[in-house]
mmCIF file of C-alpha atoms in Angstrom:
data_model
loop_
_atom_site.group_PDB
_atom_site.id
_atom_site.type_symbol
_atom_site.label_atom_id
_atom_site.label_comp_id
_atom_site.label_asym_id
_atom_site.label_seq_id
_atom_site.Cartn_x
_atom_site.Cartn_y
_atom_site.Cartn_z
ATOM 1 C CA UNK A 1 -16.739 -10.680 26.397
ATOM 2 C CA UNK A 2 -16.770 -10.223 22.167
ATOM 3 C CA UNK A 3 -17.669 -13.910 21.079
ATOM 4 C CA UNK A 4 -14.373 -15.272 19.136
ATOM 5 C CA UNK A 5 -16.486 -15.565 15.687
ATOM 6 C CA UNK A 6 -16.245 -11.630 15.590
ATOM 7 C CA UNK A 7 -12.377 -11.576 15.948
ATOM 8 C CA UNK A 8 -12.563 -14.394 13.466
ATOM 9 C CA UNK A 9 -14.730 -12.018 10.677
ATOM 10 C CA UNK A 10 -12.155 -9.079 11.819
ATOM 11 C CA UNK A 11 -9.053 -11.066 10.482
ATOM 12 C CA UNK A 12 -10.888 -12.452 7.492
ATOM 13 C CA UNK A 13 -11.402 -8.910 6.868
ATOM 14 C CA UNK A 14 -7.941 -7.839 7.058
ATOM 15 C CA UNK A 15 -6.644 -10.347 5.046
ATOM 16 C CA UNK A 16 -9.025 -9.529 1.888
ATOM 17 C CA UNK A 17 -7.959 -6.219 2.436
ATOM 18 C CA UNK A 18 -3.720 -7.095 2.492
ATOM 19 C CA UNK A 19 -4.571 -9.540 -0.213
ATOM 20 C CA UNK A 20 -5.960 -6.933 -2.436
ATOM 21 C CA UNK A 21 -3.893 -4.323 -1.547
ATOM 22 C CA UNK A 22 -0.628 -5.637 -0.799
ATOM 23 C CA UNK A 23 -0.463 -9.067 -2.667
ATOM 24 C CA UNK A 24 -2.299 -8.542 -5.890
ATOM 25 C CA UNK A 25 0.118 -5.759 -6.879
ATOM 26 C CA UNK A 26 3.131 -7.934 -5.444
ATOM 27 C CA UNK A 27 4.100 -5.184 -3.237
ATOM 28 C CA UNK A 28 4.092 -7.536 -0.062
ATOM 29 C CA UNK A 29 4.313 -11.255 -0.980
ATOM 30 C CA UNK A 30 3.680 -13.192 1.921
ATOM 31 C CA UNK A 31 1.517 -11.338 4.323
ATOM 32 C CA UNK A 32 0.941 -14.392 6.176
ATOM 33 C CA UNK A 33 4.573 -15.605 6.646
ATOM 34 C CA UNK A 34 7.108 -12.827 7.135
ATOM 35 C CA UNK A 35 7.007 -10.927 10.412
ATOM 36 C CA UNK A 36 6.862 -7.500 8.401
ATOM 37 C CA UNK A 37 3.507 -8.666 7.226
ATOM 38 C CA UNK A 38 1.945 -9.936 10.694
ATOM 39 C CA UNK A 39 2.938 -7.246 12.663
ATOM 40 C CA UNK A 40 2.578 -4.192 9.875
ATOM 41 C CA UNK A 41 0.776 -5.127 7.054
ATOM 42 C CA UNK A 42 -2.216 -7.423 8.105
ATOM 43 C CA UNK A 43 -2.770 -4.684 11.467
ATOM 44 C CA UNK A 44 -2.276 -1.467 9.375
ATOM 45 C CA UNK A 45 -4.601 -2.760 6.437
ATOM 46 C CA UNK A 46 -7.174 -4.376 8.904
ATOM 47 C CA UNK A 47 -7.651 -1.247 11.122
ATOM 48 C CA UNK A 48 -8.082 0.880 8.280
ATOM 49 C CA UNK A 49 -11.153 -1.352 6.829
ATOM 50 C CA UNK A 50 -12.497 -1.749 10.263
ATOM 51 C CA UNK A 51 -12.657 1.730 10.998
ATOM 52 C CA UNK A 52 -13.440 3.233 8.325
ATOM 53 C CA UNK A 53 -16.190 0.763 7.429
ATOM 54 C CA UNK A 54 -17.863 0.797 10.817
ATOM 55 C CA UNK A 55 -18.043 4.947 10.519
ATOM 56 C CA UNK A 56 -20.099 4.108 7.105
ATOM 57 C CA UNK A 57 -22.386 1.708 8.612
ATOM 58 C CA UNK A 58 -22.459 3.459 11.608
ATOM 59 C CA UNK A 59 -23.701 6.819 10.908
ATOM 60 C CA UNK A 60 -24.575 6.155 7.271
ATOM 61 C CA UNK A 61 -25.087 3.724 4.803
ATOM 62 C CA UNK A 62 -22.631 1.742 2.403
ATOM 63 C CA UNK A 63 -23.086 2.703 -1.222
ATOM 64 C CA UNK A 64 -20.758 3.627 -3.697
ATOM 65 C CA UNK A 65 -20.259 6.987 -2.432
ATOM 66 C CA UNK A 66 -19.502 7.032 0.929
ATOM 67 C CA UNK A 67 -17.503 3.445 0.944
ATOM 68 C CA UNK A 68 -15.520 5.931 -1.925
ATOM 69 C CA UNK A 69 -14.640 8.588 0.258
ATOM 70 C CA UNK A 70 -13.714 5.975 3.084
ATOM 71 C CA UNK A 71 -11.444 4.698 0.744
ATOM 72 C CA UNK A 72 -9.797 7.725 0.030
ATOM 73 C CA UNK A 73 -8.852 8.217 3.566
ATOM 74 C CA UNK A 74 -7.590 5.107 3.453
ATOM 75 C CA UNK A 75 -5.184 5.888 0.607
ATOM 76 C CA UNK A 76 -4.140 8.655 2.211
ATOM 77 C CA UNK A 77 -1.840 6.698 4.520
ATOM 78 C CA UNK A 78 0.710 6.622 1.365
ATOM 79 C CA UNK A 79 1.472 10.507 2.404
ATOM 80 C CA UNK A 80 3.223 9.843 6.256
ATOM 81 C CA UNK A 81 3.876 6.266 5.980
ATOM 82 C CA UNK A 82 4.980 5.618 3.048
ATOM 83 C CA UNK A 83 5.934 9.126 1.440
ATOM 84 C CA UNK A 84 5.009 7.650 -1.750
ATOM 85 C CA UNK A 85 3.087 10.346 -2.547
ATOM 86 C CA UNK A 86 6.036 12.781 -1.555
ATOM 87 C CA UNK A 87 8.684 10.945 -2.574
ATOM 88 C CA UNK A 88 8.657 7.055 -4.182
ATOM 89 C CA UNK A 89 11.500 5.182 -3.754
ATOM 90 C CA UNK A 90 11.535 4.895 -7.872
ATOM 91 C CA UNK A 91 11.786 7.945 -10.195
ATOM 92 C CA UNK A 92 8.749 9.673 -10.479
ATOM 93 C CA UNK A 93 7.530 10.760 -13.908
ATOM 94 C CA UNK A 94 5.763 14.233 -12.665
ATOM 95 C CA UNK A 95 6.097 15.943 -9.563
ATOM 96 C CA UNK A 96 4.155 19.365 -9.080
ATOM 97 C CA UNK A 97 4.501 21.003 -5.650
ATOM 98 C CA UNK A 98 6.117 17.838 -4.579
ATOM 99 C CA UNK A 99 3.073 15.896 -4.886
ATOM 100 C CA UNK A 100 4.250 12.806 -7.230
ATOM 101 C CA UNK A 101 1.366 13.200 -9.535
ATOM 102 C CA UNK A 102 0.419 9.761 -10.848
ATOM 103 C CA UNK A 103 1.438 8.063 -7.496
ATOM 104 C CA UNK A 104 -1.119 10.494 -5.767
ATOM 105 C CA UNK A 105 -3.907 9.538 -8.600
ATOM 106 C CA UNK A 106 -3.538 6.013 -8.626
ATOM 107 C CA UNK A 107 -2.852 5.126 -5.069
ATOM 108 C CA UNK A 108 -5.194 7.733 -3.042
ATOM 109 C CA UNK A 109 -7.980 7.562 -6.101
ATOM 110 C CA UNK A 110 -7.816 4.460 -7.307
ATOM 111 C CA UNK A 111 -6.284 1.516 -5.483
ATOM 112 C CA UNK A 112 -6.560 1.743 -2.131
ATOM 113 C CA UNK A 113 -10.661 2.796 -2.497
ATOM 114 C CA UNK A 114 -11.484 0.210 -5.181
ATOM 115 C CA UNK A 115 -8.426 -2.758 -3.697
ATOM 116 C CA UNK A 116 -8.105 -1.941 -0.116
ATOM 117 C CA UNK A 117 -11.353 -1.187 1.062
ATOM 118 C CA UNK A 118 -14.259 -1.502 -1.256
ATOM 119 C CA UNK A 119 -13.855 -5.047 -3.094
ATOM 120 C CA UNK A 120 -12.844 -6.694 0.797
ATOM 121 C CA UNK A 121 -15.561 -5.081 2.125
ATOM 122 C CA UNK A 122 -18.135 -6.488 -0.594
ATOM 123 C CA UNK A 123 -16.402 -9.630 -0.183
ATOM 124 C CA UNK A 124 -17.029 -9.632 3.291
ATOM 125 C CA UNK A 125 -21.005 -8.712 2.801
ATOM 126 C CA UNK A 126 -21.082 -11.834 0.348
ATOM 127 C CA UNK A 127 -19.996 -13.746 3.317
ATOM 128 C CA UNK A 128 -22.227 -12.313 6.280
ATOM 129 C CA UNK A 129 -25.235 -10.171 5.212
ATOM 130 C CA UNK A 130 -25.167 -11.085 1.321
ATOM 131 C CA UNK A 131 -25.452 -7.174 0.595
ATOM 132 C CA UNK A 132 -24.496 -6.011 -3.084
ATOM 133 C CA UNK A 133 -21.347 -4.047 -2.881
ATOM 134 C CA UNK A 134 -19.114 -5.388 -5.329
ATOM 135 C CA UNK A 135 -18.675 -3.936 -8.608
ATOM 136 C CA UNK A 136 -20.628 -5.118 -11.406
ATOM 137 C CA UNK A 137 -17.401 -6.168 -13.275
ATOM 138 C CA UNK A 138 -16.105 -8.121 -10.173
ATOM 139 C CA UNK A 139 -19.599 -9.974 -9.611
ATOM 140 C CA UNK A 140 -20.644 -10.817 -13.533
ATOM 141 C CA UNK A 141 -16.738 -11.134 -14.887
ATOM 142 C CA UNK A 142 -14.885 -13.040 -11.672
ATOM 143 C CA UNK A 143 -12.343 -15.183 -13.616
ATOM 144 C CA UNK A 144 -11.306 -11.992 -16.120
ATOM 145 C CA UNK A 145 -11.023 -10.168 -12.789
ATOM 146 C CA UNK A 146 -8.792 -12.899 -11.611
ATOM 147 C CA UNK A 147 -6.445 -12.556 -14.699
ATOM 148 C CA UNK A 148 -6.114 -8.888 -14.284
ATOM 149 C CA UNK A 149 -5.211 -9.290 -11.071
ATOM 150 C CA UNK A 150 -2.737 -12.129 -11.865
ATOM 151 C CA UNK A 151 -1.263 -9.870 -14.723
ATOM 152 C CA UNK A 152 -0.816 -7.137 -11.721
ATOM 153 C CA UNK A 153 0.689 -9.615 -9.206
ATOM 154 C CA UNK A 154 3.300 -10.812 -11.747
ATOM 155 C CA UNK A 155 4.578 -7.116 -12.876
ATOM 156 C CA UNK A 156 6.215 -6.761 -9.452
ATOM 157 C CA UNK A 157 6.975 -10.272 -8.472
ATOM 158 C CA UNK A 158 10.839 -11.096 -8.538
ATOM 159 C CA UNK A 159 10.053 -14.761 -10.623
ATOM 160 C CA UNK A 160 7.279 -17.155 -11.448
ATOM 161 C CA UNK A 161 7.877 -19.398 -8.168
ATOM 162 C CA UNK A 162 7.423 -16.376 -6.199
ATOM 163 C CA UNK A 163 4.324 -15.580 -7.904
ATOM 164 C CA UNK A 164 3.234 -19.231 -7.357
ATOM 165 C CA UNK A 165 3.941 -19.093 -3.968
ATOM 166 C CA UNK A 166 2.976 -15.771 -2.617
ATOM 167 C CA UNK A 167 -0.967 -16.309 -4.462
ATOM 168 C CA UNK A 168 -0.826 -20.059 -3.615
ATOM 169 C CA UNK A 169 0.005 -19.329 0.405
ATOM 170 C CA UNK A 170 -1.859 -16.413 0.935
ATOM 171 C CA UNK A 171 -5.318 -17.590 -1.155
ATOM 172 C CA UNK A 172 -5.119 -20.794 0.835
ATOM 173 C CA UNK A 173 -5.235 -18.900 4.200
ATOM 174 C CA UNK A 174 -7.549 -16.482 2.994
ATOM 175 C CA UNK A 175 -10.180 -19.590 1.344
ATOM 176 C CA UNK A 176 -9.606 -21.441 4.788
ATOM 177 C CA UNK A 177 -11.006 -19.002 6.629
ATOM 178 C CA UNK A 178 -13.632 -18.396 4.251
ATOM 179 C CA UNK A 179 -14.733 -21.625 4.105
ATOM 180 C CA UNK A 180 -14.542 -21.929 7.683
ATOM 181 C CA UNK A 181 -16.879 -19.191 8.280
ATOM 182 C CA UNK A 182 -18.983 -20.474 5.315
ATOM 183 C CA UNK A 183 -19.327 -23.575 7.181
ATOM 184 C CA UNK A 184 -20.313 -22.412 11.033
ATOM 185 C CA UNK A 185 -21.145 -18.669 10.593
ATOM 186 C CA UNK A 186 -23.545 -18.203 7.196
ATOM 187 C CA UNK A 187 -26.337 -15.618 7.261
ATOM 188 C CA UNK A 188 -24.508 -13.353 9.795
ATOM 189 C CA UNK A 189 -24.795 -9.838 9.756
ATOM 190 C CA UNK A 190 -22.044 -7.539 8.805
ATOM 191 C CA UNK A 191 -23.679 -4.515 10.764
ATOM 192 C CA UNK A 192 -22.991 -6.602 13.628
ATOM 193 C CA UNK A 193 -19.937 -8.055 13.093
ATOM 194 C CA UNK A 194 -18.147 -4.596 12.465
ATOM 195 C CA UNK A 195 -16.662 -2.812 15.538
ATOM 196 C CA UNK A 196 -19.123 -0.631 17.817
ATOM 197 C CA UNK A 197 -18.843 2.556 19.136
ATOM 198 C CA UNK A 198 -17.248 1.398 22.269
ATOM 199 C CA UNK A 199 -14.612 -0.661 20.264
ATOM 200 C CA UNK A 200 -13.988 2.603 17.930
ATOM 201 C CA UNK A 201 -12.428 4.284 21.074
ATOM 202 C CA UNK A 202 -9.617 1.346 21.290
ATOM 203 C CA UNK A 203 -9.032 0.894 17.685
ATOM 204 C CA UNK A 204 -9.090 4.599 16.224
ATOM 205 C CA UNK A 205 -6.237 5.321 18.874
ATOM 206 C CA UNK A 206 -4.225 2.207 17.858
ATOM 207 C CA UNK A 207 -4.090 3.189 14.017
ATOM 208 C CA UNK A 208 -3.282 6.574 14.799
ATOM 209 C CA UNK A 209 -0.041 4.847 17.214
ATOM 210 C CA UNK A 210 0.823 2.706 13.946
ATOM 211 C CA UNK A 211 0.561 6.240 12.250
ATOM 212 C CA UNK A 212 3.233 7.878 13.900
ATOM 213 C CA UNK A 213 5.228 4.731 14.632
ATOM 214 C CA UNK A 214 5.478 3.972 10.788
ATOM 215 C CA UNK A 215 5.803 7.728 9.918
ATOM 216 C CA UNK A 216 8.899 8.385 12.163
ATOM 217 C CA UNK A 217 10.308 4.650 11.602
ATOM 218 C CA UNK A 218 9.901 4.797 7.938
ATOM 219 C CA UNK A 219 12.334 6.985 5.594
ATOM 220 C CA UNK A 220 11.512 9.423 7.988
ATOM 221 C CA UNK A 221 13.719 11.654 5.819
ATOM 222 C CA UNK A 222 11.956 11.313 2.573
ATOM 223 C CA UNK A 223 9.154 14.040 4.769
ATOM 224 C CA UNK A 224 8.518 17.165 2.345
ATOM 225 C CA UNK A 225 8.407 21.190 3.491
ATOM 226 C CA UNK A 226 5.334 22.231 4.536
ATOM 227 C CA UNK A 227 4.138 23.377 1.159
ATOM 228 C CA UNK A 228 3.318 19.666 0.158
ATOM 229 C CA UNK A 229 1.750 18.340 3.299
ATOM 230 C CA UNK A 230 0.286 21.205 3.717
ATOM 231 C CA UNK A 231 -2.013 19.839 0.158
ATOM 232 C CA UNK A 232 -2.437 16.430 2.063
ATOM 233 C CA UNK A 233 -3.522 18.525 5.246
ATOM 234 C CA UNK A 234 -5.873 19.957 2.982
ATOM 235 C CA UNK A 235 -7.314 17.154 1.105
ATOM 236 C CA UNK A 236 -7.612 15.217 4.554
ATOM 237 C CA UNK A 237 -10.464 18.079 5.365
ATOM 238 C CA UNK A 238 -12.010 18.391 2.342
ATOM 239 C CA UNK A 239 -12.674 14.189 2.336
ATOM 240 C CA UNK A 240 -13.587 14.248 5.831
ATOM 241 C CA UNK A 241 -16.130 17.071 5.145
ATOM 242 C CA UNK A 242 -17.192 15.251 1.929
ATOM 243 C CA UNK A 243 -17.830 12.021 4.051
ATOM 244 C CA UNK A 244 -19.638 13.480 6.653
ATOM 245 C CA UNK A 245 -22.248 15.003 4.257
ATOM 246 C CA UNK A 246 -22.064 11.687 2.370
ATOM 247 C CA UNK A 247 -23.008 9.929 5.192
ATOM 248 C CA UNK A 248 -25.564 12.304 6.373
ATOM 249 C CA UNK A 249 -27.394 11.862 2.891
ATOM 250 C CA UNK A 250 -27.320 8.159 2.688
ATOM 251 C CA UNK A 251 -29.359 7.563 5.776
ATOM 252 C CA UNK A 252 -32.398 8.249 3.815
ATOM 253 C CA UNK A 253 -31.695 5.092 1.736
ATOM 254 C CA UNK A 254 -32.010 1.128 1.869
ATOM 255 C CA UNK A 255 -29.657 -1.309 1.194
ATOM 256 C CA UNK A 256 -29.729 -3.627 -1.857
ATOM 257 C CA UNK A 257 -29.519 -7.592 -1.393
ATOM 258 C CA UNK A 258 -28.155 -10.160 -3.350
ATOM 259 C CA UNK A 259 -27.774 -14.035 -3.038
ATOM 260 C CA UNK A 260 -24.529 -15.898 -1.537
ATOM 261 C CA UNK A 261 -22.380 -17.532 -4.144
ATOM 262 C CA UNK A 262 -21.490 -21.373 -3.747
ATOM 263 C CA UNK A 263 -18.232 -22.439 -1.841
ATOM 264 C CA UNK A 264 -17.525 -24.107 -5.133
ATOM 265 C CA UNK A 265 -17.680 -21.404 -7.471
ATOM 266 C CA UNK A 266 -15.483 -19.300 -5.123
ATOM 267 C CA UNK A 267 -12.623 -21.394 -5.185
ATOM 268 C CA UNK A 268 -12.657 -20.547 -9.370
ATOM 269 C CA UNK A 269 -11.208 -17.600 -8.826
ATOM 270 C CA UNK A 270 -8.568 -17.973 -6.888
ATOM 271 C CA UNK A 271 -7.119 -20.974 -8.924
ATOM 272 C CA UNK A 272 -7.266 -18.320 -12.295
ATOM 273 C CA UNK A 273 -5.527 -16.210 -10.389
ATOM 274 C CA UNK A 274 -2.713 -18.307 -9.314
ATOM 275 C CA UNK A 275 -2.553 -19.477 -13.228
ATOM 276 C CA UNK A 276 -2.985 -16.181 -14.230
ATOM 277 C CA UNK A 277 0.020 -15.072 -11.929
ATOM 278 C CA UNK A 278 2.633 -17.588 -12.936
ATOM 279 C CA UNK A 279 1.163 -17.478 -16.848
ATOM 280 C CA UNK A 280 2.230 -13.568 -16.943
ATOM 281 C CA UNK A 281 5.664 -14.211 -14.924
ATOM 282 C CA UNK A 282 6.552 -16.936 -17.252
ATOM 283 C CA UNK A 283 6.018 -14.913 -20.064
ATOM 284 C CA UNK A 284 8.053 -11.552 -18.841
ATOM 285 C CA UNK A 285 10.919 -13.889 -18.617
ATOM 286 C CA UNK A 286 10.765 -13.558 -22.416
ATOM 287 C CA UNK A 287 9.239 -10.465 -23.141
ATOM 288 C CA UNK A 288 10.945 -7.867 -20.453
ATOM 289 C CA UNK A 289 8.405 -4.890 -22.068
ATOM 290 C CA UNK A 290 5.545 -6.549 -20.533
ATOM 291 C CA UNK A 291 5.570 -5.669 -17.011
ATOM 292 C CA UNK A 292 6.157 -2.127 -17.915
ATOM 293 C CA UNK A 293 3.298 -2.155 -20.244
ATOM 294 C CA UNK A 294 0.943 -4.284 -17.476
ATOM 295 C CA UNK A 295 1.875 -0.938 -14.778
ATOM 296 C CA UNK A 296 1.490 1.318 -17.380
ATOM 297 C CA UNK A 297 -1.752 0.597 -18.211
ATOM 298 C CA UNK A 298 -2.321 0.329 -14.428
ATOM 299 C CA UNK A 299 -1.022 4.178 -14.268
ATOM 300 C CA UNK A 300 -3.481 5.371 -16.826
ATOM 301 C CA UNK A 301 -6.250 3.332 -16.207
ATOM 302 C CA UNK A 302 -6.069 4.134 -12.201
ATOM 303 C CA UNK A 303 -5.443 7.677 -12.786
ATOM 304 C CA UNK A 304 -8.749 7.646 -15.052
ATOM 305 C CA UNK A 305 -11.078 5.812 -12.798
ATOM 306 C CA UNK A 306 -9.931 7.399 -9.977
ATOM 307 C CA UNK A 307 -10.540 11.419 -10.926
ATOM 308 C CA UNK A 308 -13.806 10.188 -12.232
ATOM 309 C CA UNK A 309 -14.966 8.407 -8.994
ATOM 310 C CA UNK A 310 -13.731 11.365 -7.057
ATOM 311 C CA UNK A 311 -15.547 13.904 -8.978
ATOM 312 C CA UNK A 312 -18.497 11.887 -9.247
ATOM 313 C CA UNK A 313 -18.877 11.317 -5.604
ATOM 314 C CA UNK A 314 -18.277 15.252 -5.146
ATOM 315 C CA UNK A 315 -21.297 15.741 -7.199
ATOM 316 C CA UNK A 316 -23.484 13.465 -5.466
ATOM 317 C CA UNK A 317 -22.466 14.935 -2.184
ATOM 318 C CA UNK A 318 -23.434 18.523 -3.072
ATOM 319 C CA UNK A 319 -26.471 17.618 -5.363
ATOM 320 C CA UNK A 320 -30.006 18.574 -3.414
#
């Protein structure tokens, strides 16, 4: 029988993924305090992260390329589930062949690989084995990263009070879980905490069930013709193939380790994030264009970083 601590850690991973993937951009304000958050957001993000992380850890090594390619597969849920890649609920600036270009580049190649998958998993590593998976920028500039996250959250938040309540409530739950874990289970190995191959046989069908249920239940009419769908099928096949090759190649490599962060230092991060989110929300009451500037910056930065990251991963896979 699975020890309760593993369930707790799975929930921590799901919480970190939902926090950075949804709350950080104001897409879901209250994942722990809304029915949609509890039955859809937390399970969907948690299942993606646990399944894909288990594949990376069981069949290869967690390095940038393997994690990034797994994160691209994560991001492709924005096709059939939300339909954002095809038909976002806002006016897309550029559409080619039924594909919303900026939405595709940002959510598939940047946001989900980094924010929903790699950074939450890096945080989980610090809680367990202490391996160094977080990007250098996050490790060395956590305060600046928190300020940026606050600006991003404010761009989709209805008001300063919503920014405060959303960030404070979500971060409080997450850091209470983290504090409890650090007190009782510090030093546990992430390799042992992730789902086993036997458990994946249950989790993968459950994830696919979410795909079917949400794909047919959310804006079913927004699913495009076969041409646009075929592009997504091709990208799925290509990314799975690249990930397969990357996992085989990564098996020969070791893993870098780092020191644990103190809980006191960790608490600075949510405090700055909350203050930043509220401050930017207040500024946007007086400078209405600010939120559009923030989002435009995200679109251009995310598209550029996503393209570079994808081609970097492809080059690493095909090199010898």
